mmCIF file of C-alpha atoms in Angstrom:
data_model
loop_
_atom_site.group_PDB
_atom_site.id
_atom_site.type_symbol
_atom_site.label_atom_id
_atom_site.label_comp_id
_atom_site.label_asym_id
_atom_site.label_seq_id
_atom_site.Cartn_x
_atom_site.Cartn_y
_atom_site.Cartn_z
ATOM 1 C CA UNK U 1 126.658 -50.611 179.460
ATOM 2 C CA UNK U 2 127.888 -48.125 182.041
ATOM 3 C CA UNK U 3 128.641 -45.611 179.259
ATOM 4 C CA UNK U 4 125.112 -46.025 177.894
ATOM 5 C CA UNK U 5 123.532 -45.437 181.323
ATOM 6 C CA UNK U 6 125.776 -42.388 181.908
ATOM 7 C CA UNK U 7 124.860 -40.932 178.508
ATOM 8 C CA UNK U 8 121.155 -41.480 179.133
ATOM 9 C CA UNK U 9 121.468 -39.772 182.525
ATOM 10 C CA UNK U 10 123.182 -36.741 180.980
ATOM 11 C CA UNK U 11 120.437 -36.440 178.327
ATOM 12 C CA UNK U 12 117.644 -36.649 180.936
ATOM 13 C CA UNK U 13 119.361 -34.063 183.151
ATOM 14 C CA UNK U 14 119.718 -31.696 180.183
ATOM 15 C CA UNK U 15 116.028 -32.092 179.314
ATOM 16 C CA UNK U 16 114.982 -31.434 182.933
ATOM 17 C CA UNK U 17 117.245 -28.360 183.166
ATOM 18 C CA UNK U 18 115.878 -27.002 179.896
ATOM 19 C CA UNK U 19 112.287 -27.510 181.107
ATOM 20 C CA UNK U 20 113.010 -25.701 184.397
ATOM 21 C CA UNK U 21 114.620 -22.812 182.516
ATOM 22 C CA UNK U 22 111.586 -22.597 180.235
ATOM 23 C CA UNK U 23 109.205 -22.537 183.215
ATOM 24 C CA UNK U 24 111.258 -19.794 184.909
ATOM 25 C CA UNK U 25 111.293 -17.647 181.780
ATOM 26 C CA UNK U 26 107.551 -18.229 181.421
ATOM 27 C CA UNK U 27 106.940 -17.054 184.990
ATOM 28 C CA UNK U 28 109.084 -13.970 184.466
ATOM 29 C CA UNK U 29 107.304 -13.106 181.240
ATOM 30 C CA UNK U 30 103.753 -13.538 182.547
ATOM 31 C CA UNK U 31 103.296 -10.713 185.057
ATOM 32 C CA UNK U 32 99.899 -10.539 186.729
ATOM 33 C CA UNK U 33 97.636 -7.983 185.045
ATOM 34 C CA UNK U 34 96.728 -4.987 187.228
ATOM 35 C CA UNK U 35 93.912 -2.423 187.236
ATOM 36 C CA UNK U 36 94.866 1.132 186.266
ATOM 37 C CA UNK U 37 92.473 3.774 187.611
ATOM 38 C CA UNK U 38 91.962 7.079 185.813
ATOM 39 C CA UNK U 39 93.005 10.185 187.776
ATOM 40 C CA UNK U 40 92.750 13.969 187.409
ATOM 41 C CA UNK U 41 89.645 14.129 185.228
ATOM 42 C CA UNK U 42 89.262 17.646 186.669
ATOM 43 C CA UNK U 43 91.769 19.698 188.655
ATOM 44 C CA UNK U 44 89.485 20.078 191.717
ATOM 45 C CA UNK U 45 86.308 18.553 193.129
ATOM 46 C CA UNK U 46 84.246 21.368 191.584
ATOM 47 C CA UNK U 47 83.826 22.440 187.985
ATOM 48 C CA UNK U 48 82.259 25.833 188.791
ATOM 49 C CA UNK U 49 78.938 25.462 190.593
ATOM 50 C CA UNK U 50 78.662 21.730 189.913
ATOM 51 C CA UNK U 51 80.679 19.148 191.787
ATOM 52 C CA UNK U 52 83.111 17.316 189.518
ATOM 53 C CA UNK U 53 84.054 13.632 189.352
ATOM 54 C CA UNK U 54 86.955 14.243 191.715
ATOM 55 C CA UNK U 55 87.016 13.629 195.474
ATOM 56 C CA UNK U 56 89.264 15.060 198.148
ATOM 57 C CA UNK U 57 91.993 12.513 198.933
ATOM 58 C CA UNK U 58 91.682 10.448 202.122
ATOM 59 C CA UNK U 59 92.819 12.358 205.198
ATOM 60 C CA UNK U 60 93.104 15.695 203.354
ATOM 61 C CA UNK U 61 91.290 18.865 204.488
ATOM 62 C CA UNK U 62 90.651 21.165 201.530
ATOM 63 C CA UNK U 63 89.728 24.746 202.486
ATOM 64 C CA UNK U 64 88.162 26.888 199.760
ATOM 65 C CA UNK U 65 87.608 30.652 199.830
ATOM 66 C CA UNK U 66 85.419 31.690 196.901
ATOM 67 C CA UNK U 67 84.498 35.207 195.798
ATOM 68 C CA UNK U 68 81.793 35.978 193.284
ATOM 69 C CA UNK U 69 81.506 39.537 192.042
ATOM 70 C CA UNK U 70 78.423 41.303 190.715
ATOM 71 C CA UNK U 71 77.538 42.133 187.118
ATOM 72 C CA UNK U 72 80.147 43.809 184.942
ATOM 73 C CA UNK U 73 77.680 46.285 183.437
ATOM 74 C CA UNK U 74 77.591 48.296 186.674
ATOM 75 C CA UNK U 75 80.586 50.208 185.371
ATOM 76 C CA UNK U 76 82.934 52.223 187.550
ATOM 77 C CA UNK U 77 80.100 53.189 189.919
ATOM 78 C CA UNK U 78 80.011 49.602 191.214
ATOM 79 C CA UNK U 79 83.640 48.968 190.216
ATOM 80 C CA UNK U 80 82.528 46.431 187.614
ATOM 81 C CA UNK U 81 80.807 44.197 190.169
ATOM 82 C CA UNK U 82 83.266 44.453 193.039
ATOM 83 C CA UNK U 83 80.803 46.347 195.256
ATOM 84 C CA UNK U 84 78.282 43.511 195.009
ATOM 85 C CA UNK U 85 80.700 40.696 195.784
ATOM 86 C CA UNK U 86 79.596 37.623 197.727
ATOM 87 C CA UNK U 87 81.848 35.109 199.462
ATOM 88 C CA UNK U 88 81.750 31.457 200.461
ATOM 89 C CA UNK U 89 84.138 29.759 202.857
ATOM 90 C CA UNK U 90 84.075 25.975 202.801
ATOM 91 C CA UNK U 91 86.030 22.979 204.050
ATOM 92 C CA UNK U 92 85.981 19.552 202.377
ATOM 93 C CA UNK U 93 87.448 16.465 204.049
ATOM 94 C CA UNK U 94 88.317 13.147 202.460
ATOM 95 C CA UNK U 95 87.056 10.421 204.795
ATOM 96 C CA UNK U 96 88.300 7.863 202.259
ATOM 97 C CA UNK U 97 89.383 8.175 198.644
ATOM 98 C CA UNK U 98 85.766 7.466 197.710
ATOM 99 C CA UNK U 99 83.888 9.479 200.375
ATOM 100 C CA UNK U 100 84.105 13.257 200.828
ATOM 101 C CA UNK U 101 82.174 15.410 203.307
ATOM 102 C CA UNK U 102 82.014 19.186 203.376
ATOM 103 C CA UNK U 103 80.638 22.237 205.175
ATOM 104 C CA UNK U 104 80.403 25.847 204.067
ATOM 105 C CA UNK U 105 78.903 29.253 204.634
ATOM 106 C CA UNK U 106 77.904 31.773 201.947
ATOM 107 C CA UNK U 107 77.180 35.453 202.404
ATOM 108 C CA UNK U 108 74.491 35.209 199.692
ATOM 109 C CA UNK U 109 71.222 34.708 201.595
ATOM 110 C CA UNK U 110 73.417 33.961 204.640
ATOM 111 C CA UNK U 111 73.406 30.274 203.733
ATOM 112 C CA UNK U 112 75.007 27.326 205.537
ATOM 113 C CA UNK U 113 75.480 24.097 203.601
ATOM 114 C CA UNK U 114 76.785 20.570 204.054
ATOM 115 C CA UNK U 115 77.283 17.723 201.614
ATOM 116 C CA UNK U 116 78.293 14.089 201.130
ATOM 117 C CA UNK U 117 79.786 12.690 197.926
ATOM 118 C CA UNK U 118 80.487 8.998 197.397
ATOM 119 C CA UNK U 119 82.284 7.662 194.321
ATOM 120 C CA UNK U 120 80.962 4.144 193.694
ATOM 121 C CA UNK U 121 82.515 3.565 190.251
ATOM 122 C CA UNK U 122 85.981 4.516 188.990
ATOM 123 C CA UNK U 123 87.028 4.636 185.359
ATOM 124 C CA UNK U 124 89.727 2.032 184.838
ATOM 125 C CA UNK U 125 91.582 -0.159 182.350
ATOM 126 C CA UNK U 126 93.559 -3.385 182.642
ATOM 127 C CA UNK U 127 92.317 -6.286 184.736
ATOM 128 C CA UNK U 128 89.079 -4.466 185.582
ATOM 129 C CA UNK U 129 87.644 -2.314 182.804
ATOM 130 C CA UNK U 130 85.180 0.448 183.713
ATOM 131 C CA UNK U 131 84.383 3.061 181.028
ATOM 132 C CA UNK U 132 83.025 5.782 183.362
ATOM 133 C CA UNK U 133 83.326 7.263 186.829
ATOM 134 C CA UNK U 134 80.107 7.599 188.851
ATOM 135 C CA UNK U 135 79.328 9.289 192.167
ATOM 136 C CA UNK U 136 76.316 10.066 194.326
ATOM 137 C CA UNK U 137 76.006 13.546 195.806
ATOM 138 C CA UNK U 138 73.614 14.859 198.456
ATOM 139 C CA UNK U 139 73.538 18.253 200.163
ATOM 140 C CA UNK U 140 71.403 20.302 202.515
ATOM 141 C CA UNK U 141 71.419 24.094 202.670
ATOM 142 C CA UNK U 142 69.809 26.445 205.183
ATOM 143 C CA UNK U 143 69.342 30.140 204.415
ATOM 144 C CA UNK U 144 69.199 32.318 207.526
ATOM 145 C CA UNK U 145 67.875 35.660 206.273
ATOM 146 C CA UNK U 146 65.371 37.409 208.513
ATOM 147 C CA UNK U 147 61.777 36.436 207.806
ATOM 148 C CA UNK U 148 60.040 38.727 205.322
ATOM 149 C CA UNK U 149 56.858 38.473 207.388
ATOM 150 C CA UNK U 150 57.867 37.795 211.008
ATOM 151 C CA UNK U 151 54.298 38.207 212.271
ATOM 152 C CA UNK U 152 53.032 35.037 210.643
ATOM 153 C CA UNK U 153 53.872 31.519 211.833
ATOM 154 C CA UNK U 154 57.233 30.639 210.274
ATOM 155 C CA UNK U 155 58.942 27.244 210.346
ATOM 156 C CA UNK U 156 62.653 26.482 210.401
ATOM 157 C CA UNK U 157 62.073 23.757 207.808
ATOM 158 C CA UNK U 158 60.955 26.452 205.362
ATOM 159 C CA UNK U 159 64.554 27.659 205.202
ATOM 160 C CA UNK U 160 65.904 24.344 203.923
ATOM 161 C CA UNK U 161 66.898 23.090 200.477
ATOM 162 C CA UNK U 162 67.930 19.539 199.604
ATOM 163 C CA UNK U 163 69.877 18.524 196.497
ATOM 164 C CA UNK U 164 70.541 15.054 195.081
ATOM 165 C CA UNK U 165 72.772 14.299 192.099
ATOM 166 C CA UNK U 166 74.110 11.388 190.122
ATOM 167 C CA UNK U 167 77.474 12.392 188.642
ATOM 168 C CA UNK U 168 78.531 10.427 185.554
ATOM 169 C CA UNK U 169 81.648 11.218 183.567
ATOM 170 C CA UNK U 170 84.581 10.035 181.548
ATOM 171 C CA UNK U 171 88.112 11.208 180.878
ATOM 172 C CA UNK U 172 88.426 10.628 177.135
ATOM 173 C CA UNK U 173 92.062 11.711 176.934
ATOM 174 C CA UNK U 174 94.651 13.723 178.854
ATOM 175 C CA UNK U 175 93.093 16.844 177.376
ATOM 176 C CA UNK U 176 89.333 16.180 177.525
ATOM 177 C CA UNK U 177 86.884 15.215 180.290
ATOM 178 C CA UNK U 178 83.070 15.360 180.171
ATOM 179 C CA UNK U 179 80.348 14.712 182.740
ATOM 180 C CA UNK U 180 76.569 14.681 183.194
ATOM 181 C CA UNK U 181 74.796 15.483 186.469
ATOM 182 C CA UNK U 182 71.073 14.610 186.639
ATOM 183 C CA UNK U 183 69.802 16.692 189.563
ATOM 184 C CA UNK U 184 66.818 16.916 191.891
ATOM 185 C CA UNK U 185 66.414 19.975 194.122
ATOM 186 C CA UNK U 186 63.704 19.998 196.796
ATOM 187 C CA UNK U 187 62.715 23.362 198.272
ATOM 188 C CA UNK U 188 60.529 23.193 201.337
ATOM 189 C CA UNK U 189 59.031 26.644 200.672
ATOM 190 C CA UNK U 190 58.535 28.415 197.342
ATOM 191 C CA UNK U 191 57.530 32.033 196.769
ATOM 192 C CA UNK U 192 54.542 31.472 194.460
ATOM 193 C CA UNK U 193 52.129 28.689 193.593
ATOM 194 C CA UNK U 194 53.534 28.720 190.039
ATOM 195 C CA UNK U 195 56.793 27.236 191.323
ATOM 196 C CA UNK U 196 57.336 23.594 192.164
ATOM 197 C CA UNK U 197 58.915 22.318 195.348
ATOM 198 C CA UNK U 198 60.741 19.582 193.421
ATOM 199 C CA UNK U 199 62.885 20.844 190.554
ATOM 200 C CA UNK U 200 64.506 18.537 188.000
ATOM 201 C CA UNK U 201 67.599 19.635 186.091
ATOM 202 C CA UNK U 202 70.428 18.224 184.008
ATOM 203 C CA UNK U 203 73.919 19.565 184.514
ATOM 204 C CA UNK U 204 76.572 19.171 181.819
ATOM 205 C CA UNK U 205 80.242 20.021 182.234
ATOM 206 C CA UNK U 206 83.534 19.685 180.448
ATOM 207 C CA UNK U 207 87.231 20.336 180.821
ATOM 208 C CA UNK U 208 89.848 20.983 178.147
ATOM 209 C CA UNK U 209 93.483 20.954 179.226
ATOM 210 C CA UNK U 210 95.287 23.907 177.656
ATOM 211 C CA UNK U 211 98.706 23.352 179.224
ATOM 212 C CA UNK U 212 100.325 21.450 182.071
ATOM 213 C CA UNK U 213 98.919 23.909 184.628
ATOM 214 C CA UNK U 214 95.926 25.551 182.923
ATOM 215 C CA UNK U 215 92.542 24.073 181.993
ATOM 216 C CA UNK U 216 89.380 25.534 180.478
ATOM 217 C CA UNK U 217 86.150 24.550 182.270
ATOM 218 C CA UNK U 218 82.548 25.079 181.213
ATOM 219 C CA UNK U 219 79.170 23.969 182.547
ATOM 220 C CA UNK U 220 75.512 24.410 181.700
ATOM 221 C CA UNK U 221 72.582 23.454 183.915
ATOM 222 C CA UNK U 222 69.308 22.933 182.082
ATOM 223 C CA UNK U 223 66.202 23.196 184.252
ATOM 224 C CA UNK U 224 63.139 21.452 182.852
ATOM 225 C CA UNK U 225 60.345 23.880 181.853
ATOM 226 C CA UNK U 226 57.413 25.020 184.021
ATOM 227 C CA UNK U 227 59.120 24.447 187.368
ATOM 228 C CA UNK U 228 60.384 27.898 188.361
ATOM 229 C CA UNK U 229 59.097 31.462 188.208
ATOM 230 C CA UNK U 230 58.860 33.142 184.782
ATOM 231 C CA UNK U 231 62.060 34.880 183.739
ATOM 232 C CA UNK U 232 64.387 32.266 185.255
ATOM 233 C CA UNK U 233 67.582 31.690 183.269
ATOM 234 C CA UNK U 234 69.543 28.472 183.171
ATOM 235 C CA UNK U 235 72.990 28.624 184.732
ATOM 236 C CA UNK U 236 75.993 28.895 182.406
ATOM 237 C CA UNK U 237 79.615 29.224 183.522
ATOM 238 C CA UNK U 238 82.987 29.252 181.797
ATOM 239 C CA UNK U 239 86.493 29.901 183.053
ATOM 240 C CA UNK U 240 89.943 28.660 183.902
ATOM 241 C CA UNK U 241 91.609 26.446 186.495
ATOM 242 C CA UNK U 242 95.187 27.571 187.154
ATOM 243 C CA UNK U 243 97.467 25.267 189.158
ATOM 244 C CA UNK U 244 100.345 26.907 191.030
ATOM 245 C CA UNK U 245 102.372 24.551 193.190
ATOM 246 C CA UNK U 246 99.786 22.852 195.370
ATOM 247 C CA UNK U 247 97.064 25.482 194.925
ATOM 248 C CA UNK U 248 94.404 25.715 192.235
ATOM 249 C CA UNK U 249 92.986 29.145 191.421
ATOM 250 C CA UNK U 250 89.653 29.222 189.613
ATOM 251 C CA UNK U 251 88.716 32.271 187.535
ATOM 252 C CA UNK U 252 85.220 32.003 186.080
ATOM 253 C CA UNK U 253 82.421 33.990 184.492
ATOM 254 C CA UNK U 254 78.863 32.928 185.336
ATOM 255 C CA UNK U 255 75.287 34.183 185.425
ATOM 256 C CA UNK U 256 74.658 32.519 188.824
ATOM 257 C CA UNK U 257 74.954 34.388 192.105
ATOM 258 C CA UNK U 258 74.796 31.344 194.367
ATOM 259 C CA UNK U 259 77.903 29.164 194.643
ATOM 260 C CA UNK U 260 76.116 26.003 195.792
ATOM 261 C CA UNK U 261 73.438 23.682 194.421
ATOM 262 C CA UNK U 262 70.038 24.969 195.504
#
């Protein structure tokens, strides 16, 4: 009788030990699923003129010095555009990883600008799947050229431009990113009655990674017809982002003189 009880106890203990081992292995094998967010859709927070999907990291101050030369067809007389160069100095600060603010000053039309960009969706896989990244962008620019007609009554508000954008994009692979930027630009004062104060446009942009440190960028901004003066040309830009140890140099060709959205 004692042997039977002892044998039964050994069997029950073995079953319990085996069950505990199975539960432990089950716990080790079932790791909690995490969310993986997509990064580096573009190398910087600008494509060329358009803002990209990227934000400045939280707590980081990003200072940009941009030069834009004149037309190449000026030849040696204008040193292939060097004599007509314009410059913009700007500083972007990451308030959080989702919110970036920035200020800048351009020599073209002596313009001051400021912007806010908030990323409210992030492309991700895993526990939380989101197919695109989305951000809201808003900026105000003030051009400070002398009044063409100082004798008439001029208003400070006439110098102002306001831009609003929805930035939608996706990183399809390590080598390809695309984005769309529906845009509204409001100009408080226009030159002729043929122009509209509110201008609607659609920006498109893409990035192709050529190597670990070099990427090809391109963008095209289509302005809907009958909003601007005759002869206006849509903005097109193409060029390279070159990363060199913490710095990104951007070399681009564009038909736009201004370096901001206005």
